């Protein structure tokens, strides 16, 4: 079995996903937000690639049982109830509701990967649950791809580090030998940074972007490891807690 890391969505071939398990990683912030929403009682999160599609989908849902969340460039979209800050997805706001979510990078990556045999969402926040998903996929004979959402097609530090954490945690799995340079790069980067991971994360380009738009408070939440046991998985076009 193969274990590979796509350092950005450009490295993912949708035509090869029918026997793959994909874990989408968008540490700052979509992955962390999705984990948080489901942990706080959301019924489901529906990822959509653009705000027009989000509006059309929301029009088909019960307004009292759904909420629209959207972000571009780190900032909340006009007319959307929520942006992409994990802190906004409180139990009072999302419990029992379906969240329609569109973000700059994370939801686009999920849409691209939705043809995978299995698709889940990983972050630092649910590292153990996500690692278990990957290990089970390998046990079941599937190839595994860690898909970094990146930033507008570019490789980013935080997603690569998180992918490296997963590669490192799978190091003892008999079927988890890294089979591409993306996995080797991610693993090497994580091993060099793990002693002071938060500090390294906070110098990432996207950290600076979020601070500039007033979303710097989210960084500490996104940098916490294993604060949730929720594993978001795609089922029937909706992301739900496994």
PDB file of C-alpha atoms in Angstrom:
ATOM      1  CA  UNK A   1       0.000   0.000   0.000  1.00  0.00           C
ATOM      2  CA  UNK A   2       1.151   3.558  -0.613  1.00  0.00           C
ATOM      3  CA  UNK A   3       1.279   6.504   1.760  1.00  0.00           C
ATOM      4  CA  UNK A   4       1.691   9.790  -0.032  1.00  0.00           C
ATOM      5  CA  UNK A   5       1.279  13.487   0.677  1.00  0.00           C
ATOM      6  CA  UNK A   6      -0.164  15.894  -1.870  1.00  0.00           C
ATOM      7  CA  UNK A   7       1.384  19.170  -0.709  1.00  0.00           C
ATOM      8  CA  UNK A   8      -1.392  21.087  -2.486  1.00  0.00           C
ATOM      9  CA  UNK A   9      -4.559  20.091  -4.372  1.00  0.00           C
ATOM     10  CA  UNK A  10      -2.596  20.409  -7.624  1.00  0.00           C
ATOM     11  CA  UNK A  11      -0.880  17.152  -6.656  1.00  0.00           C
ATOM     12  CA  UNK A  12      -4.144  15.196  -6.480  1.00  0.00           C
ATOM     13  CA  UNK A  13      -5.425  13.315  -9.525  1.00  0.00           C
ATOM     14  CA  UNK A  14      -9.203  12.834  -9.083  1.00  0.00           C
ATOM     15  CA  UNK A  15      -9.121   9.989 -11.582  1.00  0.00           C
ATOM     16  CA  UNK A  16      -7.066   7.779  -9.257  1.00  0.00           C
ATOM     17  CA  UNK A  17      -9.208   8.018  -6.126  1.00  0.00           C
ATOM     18  CA  UNK A  18     -11.497   5.003  -6.440  1.00  0.00           C
ATOM     19  CA  UNK A  19      -9.212   2.829  -4.284  1.00  0.00           C
ATOM     20  CA  UNK A  20      -7.855   5.535  -2.054  1.00  0.00           C
ATOM     21  CA  UNK A  21      -8.543   6.932   1.376  1.00  0.00           C
ATOM     22  CA  UNK A  22      -7.961  10.683   1.467  1.00  0.00           C
ATOM     23  CA  UNK A  23      -7.482  12.821   4.554  1.00  0.00           C
ATOM     24  CA  UNK A  24      -7.951  16.523   3.789  1.00  0.00           C
ATOM     25  CA  UNK A  25      -5.861  18.858   5.953  1.00  0.00           C
ATOM     26  CA  UNK A  26      -6.502  22.593   6.293  1.00  0.00           C
ATOM     27  CA  UNK A  27      -5.149  23.500   9.722  1.00  0.00           C
ATOM     28  CA  UNK A  28      -5.792  27.265   9.374  1.00  0.00           C
ATOM     29  CA  UNK A  29      -8.796  26.912   9.494  1.00  0.00           C
ATOM     30  CA  UNK A  30     -11.361  24.777   7.656  1.00  0.00           C
ATOM     31  CA  UNK A  31     -10.348  21.389   9.102  1.00  0.00           C
ATOM     32  CA  UNK A  32     -10.330  22.732  12.646  1.00  0.00           C
ATOM     33  CA  UNK A  33     -13.646  24.498  12.053  1.00  0.00           C
ATOM     34  CA  UNK A  34     -15.329  21.355  10.717  1.00  0.00           C
ATOM     35  CA  UNK A  35     -14.090  19.292  13.672  1.00  0.00           C
ATOM     36  CA  UNK A  36     -15.324  21.991  16.050  1.00  0.00           C
ATOM     37  CA  UNK A  37     -18.748  22.277  14.404  1.00  0.00           C
ATOM     38  CA  UNK A  38     -19.405  18.539  14.597  1.00  0.00           C
ATOM     39  CA  UNK A  39     -18.035  18.313  18.131  1.00  0.00           C
ATOM     40  CA  UNK A  40     -20.473  21.058  19.128  1.00  0.00           C
ATOM     41  CA  UNK A  41     -23.473  19.203  17.765  1.00  0.00           C
ATOM     42  CA  UNK A  42     -23.851  20.180  14.109  1.00  0.00           C
ATOM     43  CA  UNK A  43     -25.798  17.513  12.217  1.00  0.00           C
ATOM     44  CA  UNK A  44     -23.588  17.816   9.158  1.00  0.00           C
ATOM     45  CA  UNK A  45     -21.303  20.136   7.231  1.00  0.00           C
ATOM     46  CA  UNK A  46     -21.836  20.439   3.488  1.00  0.00           C
ATOM     47  CA  UNK A  47     -18.695  21.688   1.733  1.00  0.00           C
ATOM     48  CA  UNK A  48     -19.206  23.730  -1.433  1.00  0.00           C
ATOM     49  CA  UNK A  49     -16.633  25.304  -3.707  1.00  0.00           C
ATOM     50  CA  UNK A  50     -18.165  28.746  -4.273  1.00  0.00           C
ATOM     51  CA  UNK A  51     -20.562  31.153  -2.616  1.00  0.00           C
ATOM     52  CA  UNK A  52     -23.097  30.964  -5.435  1.00  0.00           C
ATOM     53  CA  UNK A  53     -23.483  27.240  -4.932  1.00  0.00           C
ATOM     54  CA  UNK A  54     -23.698  27.807  -1.184  1.00  0.00           C
ATOM     55  CA  UNK A  55     -26.614  30.192  -1.675  1.00  0.00           C
ATOM     56  CA  UNK A  56     -28.453  27.834  -4.013  1.00  0.00           C
ATOM     57  CA  UNK A  57     -28.009  24.922  -1.625  1.00  0.00           C
ATOM     58  CA  UNK A  58     -29.071  26.927   1.403  1.00  0.00           C
ATOM     59  CA  UNK A  59     -32.299  27.860  -0.394  1.00  0.00           C
ATOM     60  CA  UNK A  60     -33.272  24.172  -0.431  1.00  0.00           C
ATOM     61  CA  UNK A  61     -32.774  23.713   3.310  1.00  0.00           C
ATOM     62  CA  UNK A  62     -34.938  24.589   6.287  1.00  0.00           C
ATOM     63  CA  UNK A  63     -33.671  28.014   7.371  1.00  0.00           C
ATOM     64  CA  UNK A  64     -34.253  27.196  11.038  1.00  0.00           C
ATOM     65  CA  UNK A  65     -32.194  24.020  10.778  1.00  0.00           C
ATOM     66  CA  UNK A  66     -29.275  25.270   8.718  1.00  0.00           C
ATOM     67  CA  UNK A  67     -26.623  27.967   8.818  1.00  0.00           C
ATOM     68  CA  UNK A  68     -24.466  29.455   6.071  1.00  0.00           C
ATOM     69  CA  UNK A  69     -20.755  29.883   6.717  1.00  0.00           C
ATOM     70  CA  UNK A  70     -18.327  31.367   4.237  1.00  0.00           C
ATOM     71  CA  UNK A  71     -14.899  32.974   3.971  1.00  0.00           C
ATOM     72  CA  UNK A  72     -12.603  34.357   1.326  1.00  0.00           C
ATOM     73  CA  UNK A  73      -9.135  35.666   2.003  1.00  0.00           C
ATOM     74  CA  UNK A  74      -9.609  35.003   5.705  1.00  0.00           C
ATOM     75  CA  UNK A  75     -12.661  37.246   6.014  1.00  0.00           C
ATOM     76  CA  UNK A  76     -16.315  36.370   6.486  1.00  0.00           C
ATOM     77  CA  UNK A  77     -18.434  36.623   3.356  1.00  0.00           C
ATOM     78  CA  UNK A  78     -21.142  39.269   3.327  1.00  0.00           C
ATOM     79  CA  UNK A  79     -24.585  37.820   3.934  1.00  0.00           C
ATOM     80  CA  UNK A  80     -23.272  34.679   5.636  1.00  0.00           C
ATOM     81  CA  UNK A  81     -24.095  34.030   9.283  1.00  0.00           C
ATOM     82  CA  UNK A  82     -20.624  32.683  10.055  1.00  0.00           C
ATOM     83  CA  UNK A  83     -17.146  32.887   8.617  1.00  0.00           C
ATOM     84  CA  UNK A  84     -14.425  30.280   9.136  1.00  0.00           C
ATOM     85  CA  UNK A  85     -13.449  30.893  12.749  1.00  0.00           C
ATOM     86  CA  UNK A  86     -13.709  27.761  14.916  1.00  0.00           C
ATOM     87  CA  UNK A  87     -14.689  29.976  17.835  1.00  0.00           C
ATOM     88  CA  UNK A  88     -17.905  31.001  16.063  1.00  0.00           C
ATOM     89  CA  UNK A  89     -19.220  27.456  15.724  1.00  0.00           C
ATOM     90  CA  UNK A  90     -20.539  27.233  19.269  1.00  0.00           C
ATOM     91  CA  UNK A  91     -23.165  24.737  20.447  1.00  0.00           C
ATOM     92  CA  UNK A  92     -25.707  27.562  20.657  1.00  0.00           C
ATOM     93  CA  UNK A  93     -25.221  28.334  16.976  1.00  0.00           C
ATOM     94  CA  UNK A  94     -24.751  24.930  15.328  1.00  0.00           C
ATOM     95  CA  UNK A  95     -26.320  22.231  17.514  1.00  0.00           C
ATOM     96  CA  UNK A  96     -28.833  20.254  15.458  1.00  0.00           C
ATOM     97  CA  UNK A  97     -28.193  22.318  12.340  1.00  0.00           C
ATOM     98  CA  UNK A  98     -26.649  21.612   8.949  1.00  0.00           C
ATOM     99  CA  UNK A  99     -23.768  23.948   8.107  1.00  0.00           C
ATOM    100  CA  UNK A 100     -23.260  24.957   4.479  1.00  0.00           C
ATOM    101  CA  UNK A 101     -19.576  25.883   4.303  1.00  0.00           C
ATOM    102  CA  UNK A 102     -17.439  27.493   1.609  1.00  0.00           C
ATOM    103  CA  UNK A 103     -13.847  28.585   2.243  1.00  0.00           C
ATOM    104  CA  UNK A 104     -10.878  29.798   0.250  1.00  0.00           C
ATOM    105  CA  UNK A 105      -9.019  26.488   0.265  1.00  0.00           C
ATOM    106  CA  UNK A 106     -10.400  23.693   2.439  1.00  0.00           C
ATOM    107  CA  UNK A 107     -13.808  23.150   0.894  1.00  0.00           C
ATOM    108  CA  UNK A 108     -12.379  23.339  -2.627  1.00  0.00           C
ATOM    109  CA  UNK A 109      -9.944  20.573  -1.681  1.00  0.00           C
ATOM    110  CA  UNK A 110     -12.792  18.474  -0.289  1.00  0.00           C
ATOM    111  CA  UNK A 111     -14.835  18.923  -3.446  1.00  0.00           C
ATOM    112  CA  UNK A 112     -11.865  17.831  -5.571  1.00  0.00           C
ATOM    113  CA  UNK A 113     -11.369  14.699  -3.446  1.00  0.00           C
ATOM    114  CA  UNK A 114     -14.986  13.616  -3.103  1.00  0.00           C
ATOM    115  CA  UNK A 115     -14.488  10.714  -5.519  1.00  0.00           C
ATOM    116  CA  UNK A 116     -12.263   8.938  -2.999  1.00  0.00           C
ATOM    117  CA  UNK A 117     -13.251   5.542  -1.642  1.00  0.00           C
ATOM    118  CA  UNK A 118     -13.072   7.155   1.811  1.00  0.00           C
ATOM    119  CA  UNK A 119     -12.692  10.834   2.618  1.00  0.00           C
ATOM    120  CA  UNK A 120     -12.131  12.357   6.045  1.00  0.00           C
ATOM    121  CA  UNK A 121     -10.982  15.636   7.556  1.00  0.00           C
ATOM    122  CA  UNK A 122      -7.853  15.862   9.660  1.00  0.00           C
ATOM    123  CA  UNK A 123      -6.293  18.563  11.790  1.00  0.00           C
ATOM    124  CA  UNK A 124      -3.998  18.869  14.744  1.00  0.00           C
ATOM    125  CA  UNK A 125      -7.164  19.069  16.843  1.00  0.00           C
ATOM    126  CA  UNK A 126      -8.232  15.485  16.035  1.00  0.00           C
ATOM    127  CA  UNK A 127      -4.832  13.963  15.329  1.00  0.00           C
ATOM    128  CA  UNK A 128      -5.442  10.629  17.074  1.00  0.00           C
ATOM    129  CA  UNK A 129      -8.839  10.055  15.471  1.00  0.00           C
ATOM    130  CA  UNK A 130      -7.463  10.969  12.045  1.00  0.00           C
ATOM    131  CA  UNK A 131      -4.450   8.698  12.488  1.00  0.00           C
ATOM    132  CA  UNK A 132      -6.778   5.809  13.345  1.00  0.00           C
ATOM    133  CA  UNK A 133      -8.720   6.486  10.123  1.00  0.00           C
ATOM    134  CA  UNK A 134      -5.508   6.277   8.108  1.00  0.00           C
ATOM    135  CA  UNK A 135      -4.312   3.119   9.850  1.00  0.00           C
ATOM    136  CA  UNK A 136      -7.649   1.394   9.260  1.00  0.00           C
ATOM    137  CA  UNK A 137      -7.566   2.320   5.577  1.00  0.00           C
ATOM    138  CA  UNK A 138      -4.101   0.805   5.233  1.00  0.00           C
ATOM    139  CA  UNK A 139      -5.243  -2.328   7.080  1.00  0.00           C
ATOM    140  CA  UNK A 140      -8.116  -2.615   4.597  1.00  0.00           C
ATOM    141  CA  UNK A 141      -5.764  -2.523   1.630  1.00  0.00           C
ATOM    142  CA  UNK A 142      -6.376   1.054   0.481  1.00  0.00           C
ATOM    143  CA  UNK A 143      -3.751   3.507  -0.663  1.00  0.00           C
ATOM    144  CA  UNK A 144      -3.655   6.641   1.487  1.00  0.00           C
ATOM    145  CA  UNK A 145      -3.223  10.256   0.432  1.00  0.00           C
ATOM    146  CA  UNK A 146      -2.832  13.136   2.845  1.00  0.00           C
ATOM    147  CA  UNK A 147      -4.226  16.124   0.939  1.00  0.00           C
ATOM    148  CA  UNK A 148      -2.941  19.520   2.061  1.00  0.00           C
ATOM    149  CA  UNK A 149      -5.391  22.281   1.153  1.00  0.00           C
ATOM    150  CA  UNK A 150      -2.620  24.876   0.847  1.00  0.00           C
ATOM    151  CA  UNK A 151      -3.330  28.499  -0.033  1.00  0.00           C
ATOM    152  CA  UNK A 152      -4.686  29.330  -3.483  1.00  0.00           C
ATOM    153  CA  UNK A 153      -2.757  26.456  -5.031  1.00  0.00           C
ATOM    154  CA  UNK A 154       0.467  27.026  -3.094  1.00  0.00           C
ATOM    155  CA  UNK A 155       2.147  24.818  -0.492  1.00  0.00           C
ATOM    156  CA  UNK A 156       1.809  26.085   3.090  1.00  0.00           C
ATOM    157  CA  UNK A 157       3.809  25.365   6.209  1.00  0.00           C
ATOM    158  CA  UNK A 158       1.005  24.481   8.612  1.00  0.00           C
ATOM    159  CA  UNK A 159      -0.666  21.836   6.438  1.00  0.00           C
ATOM    160  CA  UNK A 160       2.671  20.260   5.547  1.00  0.00           C
ATOM    161  CA  UNK A 161       3.637  20.068   9.222  1.00  0.00           C
ATOM    162  CA  UNK A 162       0.322  18.453  10.102  1.00  0.00           C
ATOM    163  CA  UNK A 163       0.733  15.910   7.299  1.00  0.00           C
ATOM    164  CA  UNK A 164       4.194  15.191   8.664  1.00  0.00           C
ATOM    165  CA  UNK A 165       2.726  14.514  12.089  1.00  0.00           C
ATOM    166  CA  UNK A 166       0.450  11.864  10.570  1.00  0.00           C
ATOM    167  CA  UNK A 167       3.303  10.288   8.612  1.00  0.00           C
ATOM    168  CA  UNK A 168       5.341  10.189  11.812  1.00  0.00           C
ATOM    169  CA  UNK A 169       2.522   8.621  13.842  1.00  0.00           C
ATOM    170  CA  UNK A 170       2.124   5.927  11.205  1.00  0.00           C
ATOM    171  CA  UNK A 171       5.848   5.146  11.134  1.00  0.00           C
ATOM    172  CA  UNK A 172       5.413   1.793  12.866  1.00  0.00           C
ATOM    173  CA  UNK A 173       2.552   0.649  10.629  1.00  0.00           C
ATOM    174  CA  UNK A 174       3.798  -2.191   8.387  1.00  0.00           C
ATOM    175  CA  UNK A 175       2.026  -0.782   5.315  1.00  0.00           C
ATOM    176  CA  UNK A 176       2.795   2.894   5.840  1.00  0.00           C
ATOM    177  CA  UNK A 177       6.151   3.317   4.154  1.00  0.00           C
ATOM    178  CA  UNK A 178       6.186   6.786   2.527  1.00  0.00           C
ATOM    179  CA  UNK A 179       6.161   6.349  -1.235  1.00  0.00           C
ATOM    180  CA  UNK A 180       6.613   9.889  -2.547  1.00  0.00           C
ATOM    181  CA  UNK A 181       8.709  12.968  -1.890  1.00  0.00           C
ATOM    182  CA  UNK A 182       5.717  14.820  -0.448  1.00  0.00           C
ATOM    183  CA  UNK A 183       5.554  12.339   2.433  1.00  0.00           C
ATOM    184  CA  UNK A 184       9.306  12.501   2.966  1.00  0.00           C
ATOM    185  CA  UNK A 185       9.308  16.313   2.951  1.00  0.00           C
ATOM    186  CA  UNK A 186       6.381  16.501   5.382  1.00  0.00           C
ATOM    187  CA  UNK A 187       7.918  13.961   7.753  1.00  0.00           C
ATOM    188  CA  UNK A 188      11.307  15.685   7.770  1.00  0.00           C
ATOM    189  CA  UNK A 189       9.731  19.090   8.349  1.00  0.00           C
ATOM    190  CA  UNK A 190       7.630  17.832  11.248  1.00  0.00           C
ATOM    191  CA  UNK A 191      10.499  16.014  12.944  1.00  0.00           C
ATOM    192  CA  UNK A 192      12.572  19.179  12.826  1.00  0.00           C
ATOM    193  CA  UNK A 193       9.770  21.312  14.279  1.00  0.00           C
ATOM    194  CA  UNK A 194       7.949  19.054  16.729  1.00  0.00           C
ATOM    195  CA  UNK A 195       9.869  20.232  19.801  1.00  0.00           C
ATOM    196  CA  UNK A 196       8.423  23.738  19.375  1.00  0.00           C
ATOM    197  CA  UNK A 197       5.575  23.202  16.961  1.00  0.00           C
ATOM    198  CA  UNK A 198       3.426  26.166  18.001  1.00  0.00           C
ATOM    199  CA  UNK A 199       6.236  28.639  17.464  1.00  0.00           C
ATOM    200  CA  UNK A 200       6.889  27.297  13.971  1.00  0.00           C
ATOM    201  CA  UNK A 201       3.197  27.394  13.106  1.00  0.00           C
ATOM    202  CA  UNK A 202       2.877  31.007  14.178  1.00  0.00           C
ATOM    203  CA  UNK A 203       5.535  32.208  11.729  1.00  0.00           C
ATOM    204  CA  UNK A 204       3.722  30.662   8.757  1.00  0.00           C
ATOM    205  CA  UNK A 205       2.578  33.017   6.023  1.00  0.00           C
ATOM    206  CA  UNK A 206      -1.060  32.190   6.654  1.00  0.00           C
ATOM    207  CA  UNK A 207      -0.667  32.991  10.344  1.00  0.00           C
ATOM    208  CA  UNK A 208       0.389  36.482   9.300  1.00  0.00           C
ATOM    209  CA  UNK A 209      -2.577  36.776   6.917  1.00  0.00           C
ATOM    210  CA  UNK A 210      -5.036  35.847   9.657  1.00  0.00           C
ATOM    211  CA  UNK A 211      -3.491  38.312  12.081  1.00  0.00           C
ATOM    212  CA  UNK A 212      -3.739  41.062   9.463  1.00  0.00           C
ATOM    213  CA  UNK A 213      -7.500  40.486   9.020  1.00  0.00           C
ATOM    214  CA  UNK A 214      -8.144  40.330  12.770  1.00  0.00           C
ATOM    215  CA  UNK A 215      -8.420  36.546  13.049  1.00  0.00           C
ATOM    216  CA  UNK A 216      -5.222  35.968  14.993  1.00  0.00           C
ATOM    217  CA  UNK A 217      -7.109  34.625  18.016  1.00  0.00           C
ATOM    218  CA  UNK A 218      -7.936  31.498  16.016  1.00  0.00           C
ATOM    219  CA  UNK A 219      -4.304  30.477  15.705  1.00  0.00           C
ATOM    220  CA  UNK A 220      -3.940  29.109  19.216  1.00  0.00           C
ATOM    221  CA  UNK A 221      -7.090  27.003  18.808  1.00  0.00           C
ATOM    222  CA  UNK A 222      -5.871  25.572  15.505  1.00  0.00           C
ATOM    223  CA  UNK A 223      -2.439  24.744  16.957  1.00  0.00           C
ATOM    224  CA  UNK A 224      -3.761  22.556  19.788  1.00  0.00           C
ATOM    225  CA  UNK A 225      -3.207  18.822  19.370  1.00  0.00           C
ATOM    226  CA  UNK A 226      -5.747  16.116  20.240  1.00  0.00           C
ATOM    227  CA  UNK A 227      -8.454  18.262  21.796  1.00  0.00           C
ATOM    228  CA  UNK A 228     -11.225  16.335  20.008  1.00  0.00           C
ATOM    229  CA  UNK A 229     -11.957  12.712  19.180  1.00  0.00           C
ATOM    230  CA  UNK A 230     -14.333  13.652  16.356  1.00  0.00           C
ATOM    231  CA  UNK A 231     -13.526  12.261  12.913  1.00  0.00           C
ATOM    232  CA  UNK A 232     -15.420  14.087  10.149  1.00  0.00           C
ATOM    233  CA  UNK A 233     -16.127  11.787   7.183  1.00  0.00           C
ATOM    234  CA  UNK A 234     -17.918  12.327   3.886  1.00  0.00           C
ATOM    235  CA  UNK A 235     -21.162  10.409   3.469  1.00  0.00           C
ATOM    236  CA  UNK A 236     -23.656  11.190   0.721  1.00  0.00           C
ATOM    237  CA  UNK A 237     -22.100  14.593  -0.027  1.00  0.00           C
ATOM    238  CA  UNK A 238     -22.264  15.604   3.633  1.00  0.00           C
ATOM    239  CA  UNK A 239     -19.553  15.580   6.260  1.00  0.00           C
ATOM    240  CA  UNK A 240     -20.706  13.940   9.469  1.00  0.00           C
ATOM    241  CA  UNK A 241     -19.065  12.616  12.612  1.00  0.00           C
ATOM    242  CA  UNK A 242     -18.007   8.997  12.130  1.00  0.00           C
TER     243      UNK A 242
END
